[in-house]
JSON list of C-alpha atoms in Angstrom, two decimals:
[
{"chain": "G", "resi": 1, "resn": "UNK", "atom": "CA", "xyz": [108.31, 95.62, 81.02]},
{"chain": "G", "resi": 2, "resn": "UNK", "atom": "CA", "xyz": [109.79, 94.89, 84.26]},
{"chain": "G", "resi": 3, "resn": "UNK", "atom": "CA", "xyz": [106.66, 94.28, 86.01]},
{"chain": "G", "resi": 4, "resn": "UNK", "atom": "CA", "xyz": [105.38, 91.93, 83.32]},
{"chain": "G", "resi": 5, "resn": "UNK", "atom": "CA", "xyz": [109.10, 90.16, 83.57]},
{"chain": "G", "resi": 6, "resn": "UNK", "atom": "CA", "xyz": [108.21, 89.80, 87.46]},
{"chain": "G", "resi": 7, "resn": "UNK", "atom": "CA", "xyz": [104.90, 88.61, 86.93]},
{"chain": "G", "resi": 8, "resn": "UNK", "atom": "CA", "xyz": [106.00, 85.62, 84.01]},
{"chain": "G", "resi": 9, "resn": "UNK", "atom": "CA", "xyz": [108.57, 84.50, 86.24]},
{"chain": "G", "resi": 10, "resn": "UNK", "atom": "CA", "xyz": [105.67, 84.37, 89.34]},
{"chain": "G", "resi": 11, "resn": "UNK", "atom": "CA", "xyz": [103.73, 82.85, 86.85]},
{"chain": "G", "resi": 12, "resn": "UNK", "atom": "CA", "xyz": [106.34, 80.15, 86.22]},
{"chain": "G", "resi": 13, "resn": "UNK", "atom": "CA", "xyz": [106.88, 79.29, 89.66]},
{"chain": "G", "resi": 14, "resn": "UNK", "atom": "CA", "xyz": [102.97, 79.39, 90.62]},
{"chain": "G", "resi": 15, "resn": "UNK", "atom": "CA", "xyz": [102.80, 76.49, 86.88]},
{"chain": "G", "resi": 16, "resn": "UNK", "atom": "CA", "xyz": [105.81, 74.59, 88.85]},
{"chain": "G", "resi": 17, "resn": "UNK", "atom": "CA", "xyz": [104.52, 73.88, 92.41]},
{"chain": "G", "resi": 18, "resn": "UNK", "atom": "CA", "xyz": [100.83, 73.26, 90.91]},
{"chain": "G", "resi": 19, "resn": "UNK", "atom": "CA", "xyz": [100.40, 70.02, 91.86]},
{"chain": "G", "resi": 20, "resn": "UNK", "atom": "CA", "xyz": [100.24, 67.39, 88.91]},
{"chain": "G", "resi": 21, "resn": "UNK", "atom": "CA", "xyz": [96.48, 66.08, 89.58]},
{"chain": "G", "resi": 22, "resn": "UNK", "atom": "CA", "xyz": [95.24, 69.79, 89.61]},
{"chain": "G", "resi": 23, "resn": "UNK", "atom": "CA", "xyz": [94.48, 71.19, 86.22]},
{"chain": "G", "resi": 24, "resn": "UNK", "atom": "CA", "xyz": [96.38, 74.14, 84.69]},
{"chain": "G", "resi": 25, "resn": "UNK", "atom": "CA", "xyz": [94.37, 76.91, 82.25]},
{"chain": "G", "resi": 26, "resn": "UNK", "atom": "CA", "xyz": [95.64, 79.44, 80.17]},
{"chain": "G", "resi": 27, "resn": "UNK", "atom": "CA", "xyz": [93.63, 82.09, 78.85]},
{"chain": "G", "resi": 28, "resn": "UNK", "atom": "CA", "xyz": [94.00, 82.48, 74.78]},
{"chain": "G", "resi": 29, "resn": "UNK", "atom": "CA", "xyz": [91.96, 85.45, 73.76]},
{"chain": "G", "resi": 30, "resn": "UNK", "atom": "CA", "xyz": [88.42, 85.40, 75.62]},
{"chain": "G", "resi": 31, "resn": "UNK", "atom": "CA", "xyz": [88.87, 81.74, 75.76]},
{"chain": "G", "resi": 32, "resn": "UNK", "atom": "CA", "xyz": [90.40, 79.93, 79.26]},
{"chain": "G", "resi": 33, "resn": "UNK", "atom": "CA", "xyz": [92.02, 76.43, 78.18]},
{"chain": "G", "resi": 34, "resn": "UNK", "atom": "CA", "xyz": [93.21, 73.70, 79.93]},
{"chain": "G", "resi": 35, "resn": "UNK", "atom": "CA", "xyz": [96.98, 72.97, 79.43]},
{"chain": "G", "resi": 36, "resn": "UNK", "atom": "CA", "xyz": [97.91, 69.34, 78.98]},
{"chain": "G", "resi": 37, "resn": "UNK", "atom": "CA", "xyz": [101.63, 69.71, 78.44]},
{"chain": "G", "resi": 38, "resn": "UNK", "atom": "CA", "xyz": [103.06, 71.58, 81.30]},
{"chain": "G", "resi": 39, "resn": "UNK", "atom": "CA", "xyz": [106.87, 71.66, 80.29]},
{"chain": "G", "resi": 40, "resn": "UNK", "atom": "CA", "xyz": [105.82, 73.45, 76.68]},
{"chain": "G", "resi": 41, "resn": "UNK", "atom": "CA", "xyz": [103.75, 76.02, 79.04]},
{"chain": "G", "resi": 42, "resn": "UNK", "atom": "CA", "xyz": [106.77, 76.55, 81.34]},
{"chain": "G", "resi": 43, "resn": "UNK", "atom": "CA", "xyz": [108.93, 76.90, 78.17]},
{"chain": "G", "resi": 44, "resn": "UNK", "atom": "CA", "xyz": [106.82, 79.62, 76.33]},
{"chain": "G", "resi": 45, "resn": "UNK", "atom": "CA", "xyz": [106.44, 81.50, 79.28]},
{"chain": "G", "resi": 46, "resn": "UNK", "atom": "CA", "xyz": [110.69, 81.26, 79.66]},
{"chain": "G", "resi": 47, "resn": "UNK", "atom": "CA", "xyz": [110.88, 82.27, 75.94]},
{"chain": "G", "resi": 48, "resn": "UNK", "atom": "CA", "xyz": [108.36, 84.98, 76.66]},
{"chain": "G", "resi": 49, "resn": "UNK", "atom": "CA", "xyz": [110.54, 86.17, 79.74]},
{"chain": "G", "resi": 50, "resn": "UNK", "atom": "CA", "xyz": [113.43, 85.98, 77.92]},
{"chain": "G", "resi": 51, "resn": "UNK", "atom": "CA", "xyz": [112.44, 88.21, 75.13]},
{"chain": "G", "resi": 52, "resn": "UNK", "atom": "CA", "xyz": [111.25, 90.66, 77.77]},
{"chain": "G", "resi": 53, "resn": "UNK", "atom": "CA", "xyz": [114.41, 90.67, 79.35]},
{"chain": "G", "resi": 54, "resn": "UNK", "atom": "CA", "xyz": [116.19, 91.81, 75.91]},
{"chain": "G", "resi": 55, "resn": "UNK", "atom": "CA", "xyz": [113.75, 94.08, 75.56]},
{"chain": "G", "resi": 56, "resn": "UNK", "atom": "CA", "xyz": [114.20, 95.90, 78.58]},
{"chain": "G", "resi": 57, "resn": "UNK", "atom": "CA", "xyz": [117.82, 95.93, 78.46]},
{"chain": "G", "resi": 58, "resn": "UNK", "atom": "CA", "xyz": [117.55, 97.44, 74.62]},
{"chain": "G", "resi": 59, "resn": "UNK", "atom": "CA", "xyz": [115.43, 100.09, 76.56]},
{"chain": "G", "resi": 60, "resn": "UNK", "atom": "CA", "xyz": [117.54, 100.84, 79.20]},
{"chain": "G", "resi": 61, "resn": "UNK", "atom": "CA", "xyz": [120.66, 100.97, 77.63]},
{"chain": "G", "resi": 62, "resn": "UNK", "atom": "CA", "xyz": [119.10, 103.02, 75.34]},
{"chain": "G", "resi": 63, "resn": "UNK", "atom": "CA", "xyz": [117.35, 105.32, 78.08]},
{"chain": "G", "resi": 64, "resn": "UNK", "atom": "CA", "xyz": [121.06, 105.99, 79.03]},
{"chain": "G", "resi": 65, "resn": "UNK", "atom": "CA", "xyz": [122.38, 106.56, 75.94]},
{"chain": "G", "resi": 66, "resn": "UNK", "atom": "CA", "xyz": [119.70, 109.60, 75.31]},
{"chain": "G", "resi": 67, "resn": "UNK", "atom": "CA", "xyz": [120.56, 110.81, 78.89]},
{"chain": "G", "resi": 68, "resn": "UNK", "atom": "CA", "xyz": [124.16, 110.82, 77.82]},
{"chain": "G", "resi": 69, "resn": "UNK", "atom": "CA", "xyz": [123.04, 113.02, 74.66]},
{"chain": "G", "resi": 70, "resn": "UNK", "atom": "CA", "xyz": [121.36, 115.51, 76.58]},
{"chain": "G", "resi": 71, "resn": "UNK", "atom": "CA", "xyz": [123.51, 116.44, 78.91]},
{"chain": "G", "resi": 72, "resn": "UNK", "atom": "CA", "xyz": [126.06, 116.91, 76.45]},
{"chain": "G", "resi": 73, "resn": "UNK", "atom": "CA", "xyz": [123.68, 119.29, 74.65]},
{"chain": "G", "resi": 74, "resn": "UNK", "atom": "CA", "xyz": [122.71, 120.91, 77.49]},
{"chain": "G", "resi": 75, "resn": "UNK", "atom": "CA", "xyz": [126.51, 121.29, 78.52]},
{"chain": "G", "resi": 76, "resn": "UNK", "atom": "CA", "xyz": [127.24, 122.27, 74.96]},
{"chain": "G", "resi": 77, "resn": "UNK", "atom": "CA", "xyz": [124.29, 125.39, 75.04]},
{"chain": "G", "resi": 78, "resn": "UNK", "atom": "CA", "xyz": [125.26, 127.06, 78.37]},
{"chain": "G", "resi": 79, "resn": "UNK", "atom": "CA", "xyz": [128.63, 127.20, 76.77]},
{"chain": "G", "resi": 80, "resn": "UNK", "atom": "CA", "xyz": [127.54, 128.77, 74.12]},
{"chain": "G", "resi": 81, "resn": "UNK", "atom": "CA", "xyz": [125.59, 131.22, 76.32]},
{"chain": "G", "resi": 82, "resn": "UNK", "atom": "CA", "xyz": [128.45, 132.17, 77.75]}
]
């Protein structure tokens, strides 16, 4: 998820300095389309960011919390082999 956060915000700034008179596509399925409205394009891709960002902060924090978990298991066993 990270990379693909990296590469929507690249993406952003690549849709940003694109000069106006150059045309903009964006590929939908098999199907490359020109975009005529580039502030809704920047704003998807900003929604799309942002709900990659939550995503990888569920996943993290939750990547932690197992972490916690098992070393408190693993604490708990060798003191039970003891």
């Amino acid at each position: 998820l990270k990379s693909q956060v990296q590469e929507f915000e690249s993406t952003v700034l690549a849709v940003q300095e694109q000069p106006d008179d150059m045309a903009i596509l964006r590929q939908i399925g098999g199907v490359m389309i020109q975009v005529h409205d580039r502030e809704k394009l920047v704003e998807d891709l900003e929604h799309t960011i942002q709900l990659l960002s939550t995503s990888l902060e569920r996943i993290v924090e939750r990547e932690k919390q197992l972490i916690e978990n098992y070393e408190e298991l693993k604490k708990s066993l060798q003191e039970e082999k003891q």
